Short mmCIF file of N, CA and C and ligand atoms in Angstrom, two decimals:
data_model
loop_
_atom_site.label_atom_id
_atom_site.label_comp_id
_atom_site.label_asym_id
_atom_site.label_seq_id
_atom_site.Cartn_x
_atom_site.Cartn_y
_atom_site.Cartn_z
N MET A 25 5.56 -11.83 -15.41
CA MET A 25 5.69 -10.64 -14.56
C MET A 25 4.46 -9.74 -14.73
N THR A 26 3.93 -9.22 -13.64
CA THR A 26 2.75 -8.36 -13.76
C THR A 26 3.17 -6.95 -14.20
N ILE A 27 2.16 -6.21 -14.68
CA ILE A 27 2.38 -4.83 -15.09
C ILE A 27 2.88 -3.98 -13.91
N PHE A 28 2.44 -4.31 -12.71
CA PHE A 28 2.87 -3.52 -11.55
C PHE A 28 4.33 -3.78 -11.21
N LYS A 29 4.80 -5.01 -11.41
CA LYS A 29 6.22 -5.29 -11.20
C LYS A 29 7.06 -4.49 -12.20
N LYS A 30 6.54 -4.35 -13.40
CA LYS A 30 7.25 -3.54 -14.41
C LYS A 30 7.30 -2.07 -14.00
N ILE A 31 6.24 -1.60 -13.34
CA ILE A 31 6.24 -0.21 -12.84
C ILE A 31 7.26 -0.08 -11.71
N ILE A 32 7.31 -1.07 -10.81
CA ILE A 32 8.31 -1.06 -9.73
C ILE A 32 9.72 -1.02 -10.32
N ASN A 33 9.93 -1.82 -11.34
CA ASN A 33 11.26 -1.89 -11.98
C ASN A 33 11.57 -0.71 -12.89
N LYS A 34 10.57 0.20 -13.04
CA LYS A 34 10.71 1.37 -13.92
C LYS A 34 10.88 0.96 -15.39
N GLU A 35 10.32 -0.20 -15.71
CA GLU A 35 10.35 -0.65 -17.11
C GLU A 35 9.23 -0.02 -17.91
N ILE A 36 8.14 0.33 -17.22
CA ILE A 36 7.08 1.12 -17.86
C ILE A 36 6.77 2.31 -16.96
N PRO A 37 6.36 3.44 -17.55
CA PRO A 37 6.16 4.65 -16.76
C PRO A 37 4.85 4.63 -15.97
N ALA A 38 4.84 5.41 -14.91
CA ALA A 38 3.62 5.64 -14.14
C ALA A 38 3.76 7.00 -13.48
N ASN A 39 2.63 7.58 -13.18
CA ASN A 39 2.61 8.88 -12.51
C ASN A 39 2.72 8.63 -10.99
N ILE A 40 3.95 8.53 -10.52
CA ILE A 40 4.21 8.11 -9.14
C ILE A 40 4.05 9.29 -8.18
N VAL A 41 3.29 9.07 -7.10
CA VAL A 41 3.07 10.13 -6.11
C VAL A 41 3.76 9.85 -4.79
N HIS A 42 4.19 8.61 -4.60
CA HIS A 42 4.87 8.25 -3.35
C HIS A 42 5.73 7.03 -3.60
N GLU A 43 6.91 7.04 -2.97
CA GLU A 43 7.81 5.90 -3.12
C GLU A 43 8.63 5.79 -1.84
N ASP A 44 8.73 4.59 -1.28
CA ASP A 44 9.63 4.38 -0.15
C ASP A 44 10.19 2.96 -0.24
N ASP A 45 10.85 2.52 0.83
CA ASP A 45 11.52 1.22 0.75
C ASP A 45 10.55 0.04 0.69
N LEU A 46 9.30 0.24 1.12
CA LEU A 46 8.34 -0.87 1.16
C LEU A 46 7.28 -0.83 0.06
N CYS A 47 6.94 0.36 -0.40
CA CYS A 47 5.81 0.46 -1.34
C CYS A 47 5.96 1.65 -2.27
N LEU A 48 5.11 1.68 -3.29
CA LEU A 48 4.98 2.89 -4.09
C LEU A 48 3.53 3.13 -4.44
N ALA A 49 3.24 4.36 -4.83
CA ALA A 49 1.87 4.75 -5.15
C ALA A 49 1.90 5.58 -6.43
N PHE A 50 0.89 5.33 -7.27
CA PHE A 50 0.82 6.04 -8.55
C PHE A 50 -0.64 6.15 -8.97
N TYR A 51 -0.92 7.08 -9.88
CA TYR A 51 -2.29 7.28 -10.35
C TYR A 51 -2.72 6.14 -11.26
N ASP A 52 -3.96 5.69 -11.07
CA ASP A 52 -4.52 4.64 -11.91
C ASP A 52 -4.68 5.17 -13.35
N VAL A 53 -4.33 4.33 -14.31
CA VAL A 53 -4.38 4.74 -15.72
C VAL A 53 -5.82 4.87 -16.22
N THR A 54 -6.75 4.20 -15.57
CA THR A 54 -8.18 4.28 -15.93
C THR A 54 -8.96 4.70 -14.69
N PRO A 55 -8.92 5.99 -14.35
CA PRO A 55 -9.50 6.41 -13.07
C PRO A 55 -11.00 6.20 -12.99
N GLN A 56 -11.45 5.68 -11.85
CA GLN A 56 -12.87 5.45 -11.61
C GLN A 56 -13.49 6.56 -10.74
N ALA A 57 -12.69 7.55 -10.44
CA ALA A 57 -13.14 8.70 -9.64
C ALA A 57 -12.16 9.83 -9.96
N PRO A 58 -12.53 11.08 -9.62
CA PRO A 58 -11.61 12.19 -9.93
C PRO A 58 -10.20 11.97 -9.36
N THR A 59 -10.12 11.36 -8.19
CA THR A 59 -8.81 10.94 -7.65
C THR A 59 -8.82 9.42 -7.53
N HIS A 60 -7.86 8.79 -8.18
CA HIS A 60 -7.76 7.32 -8.11
C HIS A 60 -6.27 6.94 -8.11
N ILE A 61 -5.83 6.54 -6.94
CA ILE A 61 -4.41 6.21 -6.73
C ILE A 61 -4.30 4.76 -6.30
N LEU A 62 -3.24 4.10 -6.72
CA LEU A 62 -2.97 2.72 -6.31
C LEU A 62 -1.73 2.69 -5.43
N VAL A 63 -1.81 1.97 -4.33
CA VAL A 63 -0.64 1.77 -3.46
C VAL A 63 -0.27 0.29 -3.56
N ILE A 64 0.97 0.03 -3.93
CA ILE A 64 1.40 -1.36 -4.11
C ILE A 64 2.68 -1.64 -3.32
N PRO A 65 2.81 -2.87 -2.81
CA PRO A 65 4.05 -3.23 -2.12
C PRO A 65 5.14 -3.54 -3.13
N ARG A 66 6.39 -3.28 -2.77
CA ARG A 66 7.48 -3.73 -3.64
C ARG A 66 7.53 -5.26 -3.68
N LYS A 67 7.19 -5.86 -2.54
CA LYS A 67 7.18 -7.34 -2.46
C LYS A 67 6.09 -7.89 -3.37
N GLU A 68 6.40 -8.95 -4.09
CA GLU A 68 5.41 -9.56 -4.98
C GLU A 68 4.48 -10.47 -4.18
N ILE A 69 3.27 -9.97 -3.94
CA ILE A 69 2.22 -10.73 -3.26
C ILE A 69 1.04 -10.73 -4.22
N ARG A 70 0.51 -11.89 -4.56
CA ARG A 70 -0.53 -11.98 -5.60
C ARG A 70 -1.81 -11.25 -5.22
N SER A 71 -2.25 -11.44 -3.99
CA SER A 71 -3.53 -10.85 -3.60
C SER A 71 -3.61 -10.79 -2.08
N MET A 72 -4.66 -10.13 -1.60
CA MET A 72 -4.89 -10.04 -0.15
C MET A 72 -5.14 -11.44 0.43
N ALA A 73 -5.58 -12.37 -0.41
CA ALA A 73 -5.85 -13.74 0.07
C ALA A 73 -4.56 -14.49 0.38
N GLU A 74 -3.42 -13.94 -0.01
CA GLU A 74 -2.16 -14.66 0.17
C GLU A 74 -1.23 -14.01 1.19
N VAL A 75 -1.69 -12.95 1.85
CA VAL A 75 -0.81 -12.33 2.84
C VAL A 75 -0.69 -13.23 4.07
N THR A 76 0.41 -13.09 4.78
CA THR A 76 0.62 -13.86 6.01
C THR A 76 1.00 -12.91 7.12
N VAL A 77 1.19 -13.46 8.29
CA VAL A 77 1.55 -12.65 9.45
C VAL A 77 2.89 -11.93 9.20
N GLU A 78 3.70 -12.48 8.35
CA GLU A 78 4.98 -11.82 7.98
C GLU A 78 4.75 -10.46 7.33
N ASP A 79 3.58 -10.27 6.76
CA ASP A 79 3.29 -9.04 6.02
C ASP A 79 2.62 -7.97 6.90
N LYS A 80 2.51 -8.25 8.18
CA LYS A 80 1.78 -7.36 9.09
C LYS A 80 2.32 -5.92 9.05
N THR A 81 3.61 -5.78 9.16
CA THR A 81 4.21 -4.43 9.16
C THR A 81 4.01 -3.75 7.82
N LEU A 82 4.20 -4.51 6.75
CA LEU A 82 4.03 -3.98 5.40
C LEU A 82 2.60 -3.46 5.19
N LEU A 83 1.62 -4.27 5.58
CA LEU A 83 0.22 -3.89 5.37
C LEU A 83 -0.14 -2.66 6.20
N GLY A 84 0.33 -2.62 7.43
CA GLY A 84 0.09 -1.45 8.28
C GLY A 84 0.73 -0.21 7.66
N HIS A 85 1.92 -0.38 7.15
CA HIS A 85 2.61 0.74 6.51
C HIS A 85 1.82 1.25 5.30
N MET A 86 1.36 0.32 4.47
CA MET A 86 0.60 0.72 3.27
C MET A 86 -0.66 1.48 3.65
N LEU A 87 -1.35 1.03 4.70
CA LEU A 87 -2.57 1.74 5.12
C LEU A 87 -2.23 3.15 5.61
N LEU A 88 -1.12 3.28 6.33
CA LEU A 88 -0.71 4.62 6.77
C LEU A 88 -0.37 5.50 5.57
N VAL A 89 0.21 4.90 4.54
CA VAL A 89 0.51 5.65 3.31
C VAL A 89 -0.79 6.13 2.66
N THR A 90 -1.83 5.29 2.65
CA THR A 90 -3.11 5.75 2.07
C THR A 90 -3.62 6.97 2.83
N THR A 91 -3.49 6.96 4.14
CA THR A 91 -3.95 8.09 4.96
C THR A 91 -3.18 9.36 4.61
N GLU A 92 -1.86 9.23 4.52
CA GLU A 92 -1.02 10.38 4.21
C GLU A 92 -1.31 10.90 2.80
N LEU A 93 -1.47 9.98 1.86
CA LEU A 93 -1.72 10.40 0.47
C LEU A 93 -3.07 11.10 0.33
N ALA A 94 -4.08 10.57 1.01
CA ALA A 94 -5.41 11.20 0.94
C ALA A 94 -5.31 12.65 1.41
N LYS A 95 -4.53 12.87 2.48
CA LYS A 95 -4.32 14.26 2.96
C LYS A 95 -3.56 15.06 1.91
N LYS A 96 -2.50 14.47 1.38
CA LYS A 96 -1.64 15.18 0.43
C LYS A 96 -2.39 15.64 -0.81
N VAL A 97 -3.28 14.78 -1.33
CA VAL A 97 -3.98 15.14 -2.57
C VAL A 97 -5.31 15.84 -2.30
N GLY A 98 -5.64 16.05 -1.03
CA GLY A 98 -6.76 16.91 -0.68
C GLY A 98 -8.14 16.26 -0.69
N ILE A 99 -8.21 14.95 -0.43
CA ILE A 99 -9.53 14.29 -0.40
C ILE A 99 -9.89 13.81 1.00
N SER A 100 -9.01 14.02 1.95
CA SER A 100 -9.19 13.41 3.27
C SER A 100 -10.43 13.92 3.99
N GLU A 101 -10.58 15.24 4.00
CA GLU A 101 -11.68 15.80 4.79
C GLU A 101 -13.05 15.47 4.19
N GLU A 102 -13.17 15.59 2.86
CA GLU A 102 -14.45 15.28 2.21
C GLU A 102 -14.75 13.79 2.26
N GLY A 103 -13.71 12.98 2.23
CA GLY A 103 -13.89 11.52 2.33
C GLY A 103 -13.48 10.79 1.07
N TYR A 104 -13.20 9.53 1.27
CA TYR A 104 -12.66 8.70 0.18
C TYR A 104 -12.84 7.24 0.58
N ARG A 105 -12.43 6.35 -0.29
CA ARG A 105 -12.56 4.91 0.00
C ARG A 105 -11.25 4.22 -0.34
N VAL A 106 -10.85 3.29 0.52
CA VAL A 106 -9.70 2.42 0.25
C VAL A 106 -10.26 1.03 -0.04
N VAL A 107 -9.90 0.49 -1.21
CA VAL A 107 -10.49 -0.77 -1.68
C VAL A 107 -9.37 -1.75 -2.04
N ILE A 108 -9.56 -3.01 -1.67
CA ILE A 108 -8.63 -4.06 -2.09
C ILE A 108 -9.44 -5.15 -2.78
N ASN A 109 -9.52 -5.09 -4.09
CA ASN A 109 -10.21 -6.14 -4.84
C ASN A 109 -9.40 -7.43 -4.73
N THR A 110 -10.08 -8.54 -4.43
CA THR A 110 -9.36 -9.78 -4.17
C THR A 110 -9.92 -10.94 -4.96
N ASN A 111 -9.07 -11.49 -5.82
CA ASN A 111 -9.40 -12.66 -6.66
C ASN A 111 -10.63 -12.41 -7.53
N GLN A 112 -11.16 -13.47 -8.12
CA GLN A 112 -12.14 -13.32 -9.20
C GLN A 112 -13.40 -12.57 -8.77
N ASN A 113 -14.06 -13.03 -7.73
CA ASN A 113 -15.31 -12.37 -7.32
C ASN A 113 -15.08 -10.97 -6.76
N GLY A 114 -13.89 -10.72 -6.32
CA GLY A 114 -13.55 -9.39 -5.82
C GLY A 114 -13.24 -8.41 -6.93
N GLY A 115 -13.17 -8.92 -8.16
CA GLY A 115 -12.94 -8.04 -9.31
C GLY A 115 -11.47 -7.69 -9.53
N GLN A 116 -10.58 -8.52 -9.00
CA GLN A 116 -9.15 -8.23 -9.17
C GLN A 116 -8.72 -8.56 -10.60
N SER A 117 -7.97 -7.65 -11.20
CA SER A 117 -7.51 -7.90 -12.58
C SER A 117 -5.99 -7.93 -12.68
N VAL A 118 -5.30 -7.30 -11.74
CA VAL A 118 -3.83 -7.36 -11.72
C VAL A 118 -3.41 -8.10 -10.46
N PHE A 119 -2.68 -9.20 -10.64
CA PHE A 119 -2.38 -10.08 -9.51
C PHE A 119 -1.04 -9.73 -8.85
N HIS A 120 -1.01 -8.47 -8.45
CA HIS A 120 0.01 -7.94 -7.54
C HIS A 120 -0.80 -7.08 -6.57
N LEU A 121 -0.77 -7.46 -5.30
CA LEU A 121 -1.59 -6.77 -4.29
C LEU A 121 -1.58 -5.25 -4.46
N HIS A 122 -2.74 -4.63 -4.35
CA HIS A 122 -2.80 -3.16 -4.42
C HIS A 122 -4.01 -2.64 -3.68
N MET A 123 -3.83 -1.45 -3.12
CA MET A 123 -4.92 -0.74 -2.46
C MET A 123 -5.32 0.43 -3.35
N HIS A 124 -6.60 0.49 -3.70
CA HIS A 124 -7.12 1.64 -4.45
C HIS A 124 -7.49 2.73 -3.45
N ILE A 125 -7.14 3.96 -3.75
CA ILE A 125 -7.67 5.13 -3.02
C ILE A 125 -8.56 5.87 -4.00
N LEU A 126 -9.85 5.96 -3.67
CA LEU A 126 -10.82 6.59 -4.57
C LEU A 126 -11.47 7.77 -3.87
N GLY A 127 -11.50 8.90 -4.54
CA GLY A 127 -12.12 10.06 -3.91
C GLY A 127 -12.40 11.16 -4.93
N GLY A 128 -12.93 12.26 -4.40
CA GLY A 128 -13.22 13.40 -5.27
C GLY A 128 -14.66 13.43 -5.74
N ARG A 129 -15.45 12.44 -5.34
CA ARG A 129 -16.90 12.43 -5.62
C ARG A 129 -17.55 11.51 -4.58
N PRO A 130 -18.87 11.64 -4.37
CA PRO A 130 -19.55 10.70 -3.47
C PRO A 130 -19.50 9.30 -4.08
N LEU A 131 -19.23 8.30 -3.27
CA LEU A 131 -19.14 6.91 -3.74
C LEU A 131 -20.35 6.14 -3.22
N SER A 132 -21.00 5.41 -4.11
CA SER A 132 -22.22 4.71 -3.69
C SER A 132 -21.90 3.45 -2.90
N TRP A 133 -22.90 2.99 -2.17
CA TRP A 133 -22.80 1.76 -1.39
C TRP A 133 -24.15 1.07 -1.42
N PRO A 134 -24.30 -0.24 -1.62
CA PRO A 134 -23.20 -1.18 -1.76
C PRO A 134 -22.51 -1.09 -3.12
N PRO A 135 -21.28 -1.57 -3.21
CA PRO A 135 -20.57 -1.57 -4.49
C PRO A 135 -21.20 -2.58 -5.44
N GLY A 136 -20.94 -2.42 -6.72
CA GLY A 136 -21.54 -3.31 -7.72
C GLY A 136 -21.03 -4.72 -7.63
P1 5GP B 282 -7.92 -4.38 -9.89
O1 5GP B 282 -9.00 -4.50 -10.92
O2 5GP B 282 -6.93 -5.52 -10.02
O3 5GP B 282 -8.40 -4.17 -8.49
O4 5GP B 282 -7.16 -3.02 -10.22
C1 5GP B 282 -6.17 -2.92 -11.17
C2 5GP B 282 -6.07 -1.47 -11.53
O5 5GP B 282 -4.86 -1.25 -12.21
C3 5GP B 282 -7.18 -1.00 -12.47
O6 5GP B 282 -7.91 0.05 -11.85
C4 5GP B 282 -6.44 -0.54 -13.70
O7 5GP B 282 -7.00 0.61 -14.29
C5 5GP B 282 -5.04 -0.29 -13.19
N1 5GP B 282 -4.00 -0.48 -14.16
C6 5GP B 282 -3.83 -1.55 -14.99
N2 5GP B 282 -2.75 -1.41 -15.75
C7 5GP B 282 -2.17 -0.24 -15.38
C8 5GP B 282 -1.00 0.46 -15.80
O8 5GP B 282 -0.26 0.03 -16.67
N3 5GP B 282 -0.75 1.66 -15.20
C9 5GP B 282 -1.54 2.17 -14.22
N4 5GP B 282 -1.18 3.34 -13.70
N5 5GP B 282 -2.66 1.54 -13.80
C10 5GP B 282 -2.96 0.35 -14.36
#
């Protein structure tokens, strides 16, 4: 079981900022920017490489949640980045799909 499934199950604590029937969002324990939130589906999906057309509504919902959360925490107007690290070269370390919301400072491009 991944650490994120344990957070969904409330077996380990997290600083949760949003929760609904499809997903939840909480602050990253090792923030890479002043604001760093993770949005994860309740459904166990290993990575973005494994989503299917069945997940279309879920993925759209999660993206809308990132938009709402960015507004809620006050980074929307200045700008932010939504990132989905995928598999080894993508730098994924937890194999439960998640969207990072990063903001609160200028973010460089291209990424490392
Ligand atoms: P990835 O590298 O897979 O794209 O992102 C995984 C993220 O999960 C990392 O930014 C890491 O800091 C975060 N993370 C790992 N374990 C925990 C945890 O137990 N709690 C929280 N809140 N974040 C975690």
